[in-house]
Amino acid sequence: GAGVSQSPSNKVTEKGKDVELRCDPISGHTALYWYRQSLGQGLEFLIYFQGNSAPDKSGLPSDRFSAERTGGSVSTLTIQRTQQEDSAVYLCASSLVTGQGVDGTQYFGPGTRLLVL
Amino acid sequence: GQSLEQPSEVTAVEGAIVQINCTYQTSGFYGLSWYQQHDGGAPTFLSYNALDGLEETGRFSSFLSRSDSYGYLLLQELQMKDSASYFCAVRVLNTGGFKTIFGAGTRLFVKA
């Protein structure tokens, strides 16, 4: 597609349920990022994929969070046993990764607004 | 550790010039980016500086001083639509490859 797409756009769930968030990056972009943004706050890095591998998972807040990417394209972020503090906007971005000195501009999707009741 | 500092909010009047500063402490620094985010929207890329100096793109300019670990975003001829949050982000190279670290954002309020 023309841009990064994410689904669902909004998700309301009950505490303790599992949720799965999806990201479709821009075609041909090898790098994919997940961020979390709470209301009025900055971007919290969660995980980064280069192709199908995740060289940096340092931002995942707990073992309830996991992510995978298949075929070098679509990625899913799964949150198990959701807690109220997981409520936030989850943003996905993709970029071309071309090496030193090149900006690696990230193109963001519209986000998934997650509300855990 | 890695850290970025930028002011939490700035207020300016329409037509004026405003400068949003960003200082960083990182290892493996490669470049500094700026992103704009309107309420309810996704961040969008504004500029990237890998080398010292000023980069100009229309009403927006971005500056980097690698020796001072400092950069800024300059917005000229402010318009109401410029009211948004502005994030500086550093691109670093660590053992996991390239990574982008975002600041907490500066909320810009443009008044008539």
mmCIF file of N, CA and C in Angstrom, chain B residues 1-5 22-32 64 66 68-70 88-94 99-103:
data_model
loop_
_atom_site.group_PDB
_atom_site.id
_atom_site.type_symbol
_atom_site.label_atom_id
_atom_site.label_comp_id
_atom_site.label_asym_id
_atom_site.label_seq_id
_atom_site.Cartn_x
_atom_site.Cartn_y
_atom_site.Cartn_z
ATOM 1 N N GLY B 1 23.863 5.732 29.888
ATOM 2 C CA GLY B 1 22.650 5.469 29.132
ATOM 3 C C GLY B 1 22.427 6.501 28.055
ATOM 4 N N GLN B 2 21.344 6.340 27.333
ATOM 5 C CA GLN B 2 21.007 7.260 26.256
ATOM 6 C C GLN B 2 19.911 8.189 26.753
ATOM 7 N N SER B 3 20.045 9.486 26.501
ATOM 8 C CA SER B 3 19.002 10.404 26.933
ATOM 9 C C SER B 3 18.932 11.601 26.008
ATOM 10 N N LEU B 4 17.744 12.152 25.897
ATOM 11 C CA LEU B 4 17.515 13.378 25.138
ATOM 12 C C LEU B 4 16.712 14.323 26.004
ATOM 13 N N GLU B 5 16.998 15.597 25.887
ATOM 14 C CA GLU B 5 16.247 16.598 26.623
ATOM 15 C C GLU B 5 15.739 17.670 25.677
ATOM 16 N N CYS B 22 17.240 20.735 21.541
ATOM 17 C CA CYS B 22 17.360 19.323 21.909
ATOM 18 C C CYS B 22 18.812 19.028 22.252
ATOM 19 N N THR B 23 19.058 18.531 23.436
ATOM 20 C CA THR B 23 20.396 18.077 23.798
ATOM 21 C C THR B 23 20.333 16.576 24.038
ATOM 22 N N TYR B 24 21.431 15.921 23.735
ATOM 23 C CA TYR B 24 21.411 14.470 23.830
ATOM 24 C C TYR B 24 22.705 13.941 24.426
ATOM 25 N N GLN B 25 22.582 12.789 25.046
ATOM 26 C CA GLN B 25 23.733 12.033 25.540
ATOM 27 C C GLN B 25 23.565 10.618 25.035
ATOM 28 N N THR B 26 24.336 10.271 24.027
ATOM 29 C CA THR B 26 24.209 8.941 23.432
ATOM 30 C C THR B 26 25.583 8.438 23.024
ATOM 31 N N SER B 27 25.647 7.145 22.807
ATOM 32 C CA SER B 27 26.838 6.563 22.198
ATOM 33 C C SER B 27 26.448 6.050 20.820
ATOM 34 N N GLY B 28 27.395 6.042 19.912
ATOM 35 C CA GLY B 28 27.106 5.563 18.566
ATOM 36 C C GLY B 28 26.221 6.503 17.774
ATOM 37 N N PHE B 29 26.339 7.812 18.047
ATOM 38 C CA PHE B 29 25.475 8.802 17.397
ATOM 39 C C PHE B 29 25.717 8.852 15.895
ATOM 40 N N TYR B 30 24.628 8.880 15.125
ATOM 41 C CA TYR B 30 24.738 9.023 13.679
ATOM 42 C C TYR B 30 24.035 10.263 13.159
ATOM 43 N N GLY B 31 22.915 10.632 13.749
ATOM 44 C CA GLY B 31 22.210 11.796 13.243
ATOM 45 C C GLY B 31 21.020 12.158 14.109
ATOM 46 N N LEU B 32 20.495 13.350 13.849
ATOM 47 C CA LEU B 32 19.375 13.875 14.629
ATOM 48 C C LEU B 32 18.205 14.157 13.698
ATOM 49 N N LEU B 64 22.450 21.198 13.752
ATOM 50 C CA LEU B 64 23.144 20.198 14.561
ATOM 51 C C LEU B 64 24.566 20.651 14.857
ATOM 52 N N ARG B 66 27.514 18.470 16.522
ATOM 53 C CA ARG B 66 27.892 17.175 17.083
ATOM 54 C C ARG B 66 28.839 17.357 18.274
ATOM 55 N N ASP B 68 28.819 19.641 20.440
ATOM 56 C CA ASP B 68 28.061 20.102 21.606
ATOM 57 C C ASP B 68 26.911 19.166 21.963
ATOM 58 N N SER B 69 26.719 18.113 21.174
ATOM 59 C CA SER B 69 25.584 17.186 21.379
ATOM 60 C C SER B 69 24.281 17.973 21.484
ATOM 61 N N TYR B 70 24.085 18.818 20.502
ATOM 62 C CA TYR B 70 22.978 19.779 20.573
ATOM 63 C C TYR B 70 22.414 20.025 19.181
ATOM 64 N N CYS B 88 12.432 15.464 18.942
ATOM 65 C CA CYS B 88 13.749 15.204 18.390
ATOM 66 C C CYS B 88 14.040 13.723 18.603
ATOM 67 N N ALA B 89 14.835 13.172 17.712
ATOM 68 C CA ALA B 89 15.143 11.746 17.762
ATOM 69 C C ALA B 89 16.571 11.540 17.286
ATOM 70 N N VAL B 90 17.324 10.768 18.025
ATOM 71 C CA VAL B 90 18.691 10.482 17.610
ATOM 72 C C VAL B 90 18.765 9.094 17.002
ATOM 73 N N ARG B 91 19.546 9.009 15.963
ATOM 74 C CA ARG B 91 19.799 7.733 15.299
ATOM 75 C C ARG B 91 21.156 7.244 15.796
ATOM 76 N N VAL B 92 21.163 6.060 16.378
ATOM 77 C CA VAL B 92 22.396 5.517 16.947
ATOM 78 C C VAL B 92 22.635 4.123 16.391
ATOM 79 N N LEU B 93 23.874 3.720 16.455
ATOM 80 C CA LEU B 93 24.242 2.368 16.046
ATOM 81 C C LEU B 93 24.707 1.614 17.275
ATOM 82 N N ASN B 94 23.982 0.566 17.617
ATOM 83 C CA ASN B 94 24.420 -0.275 18.731
ATOM 84 C C ASN B 94 24.562 -1.711 18.243
ATOM 85 N N LYS B 99 19.223 2.252 15.543
ATOM 86 C CA LYS B 99 18.069 2.425 16.412
ATOM 87 C C LYS B 99 17.762 3.909 16.503
ATOM 88 N N THR B 100 16.494 4.248 16.637
ATOM 89 C CA THR B 100 16.098 5.647 16.814
ATOM 90 C C THR B 100 15.520 5.810 18.205
ATOM 91 N N ILE B 101 16.022 6.790 18.921
ATOM 92 C CA ILE B 101 15.555 7.088 20.269
ATOM 93 C C ILE B 101 14.876 8.446 20.242
ATOM 94 N N PHE B 102 13.636 8.501 20.700
ATOM 95 C CA PHE B 102 12.862 9.734 20.665
ATOM 96 C C PHE B 102 12.930 10.475 21.997
ATOM 97 N N GLY B 103 12.921 11.812 21.912
ATOM 98 C CA GLY B 103 12.760 12.628 23.094
ATOM 99 C C GLY B 103 11.301 12.618 23.532
#
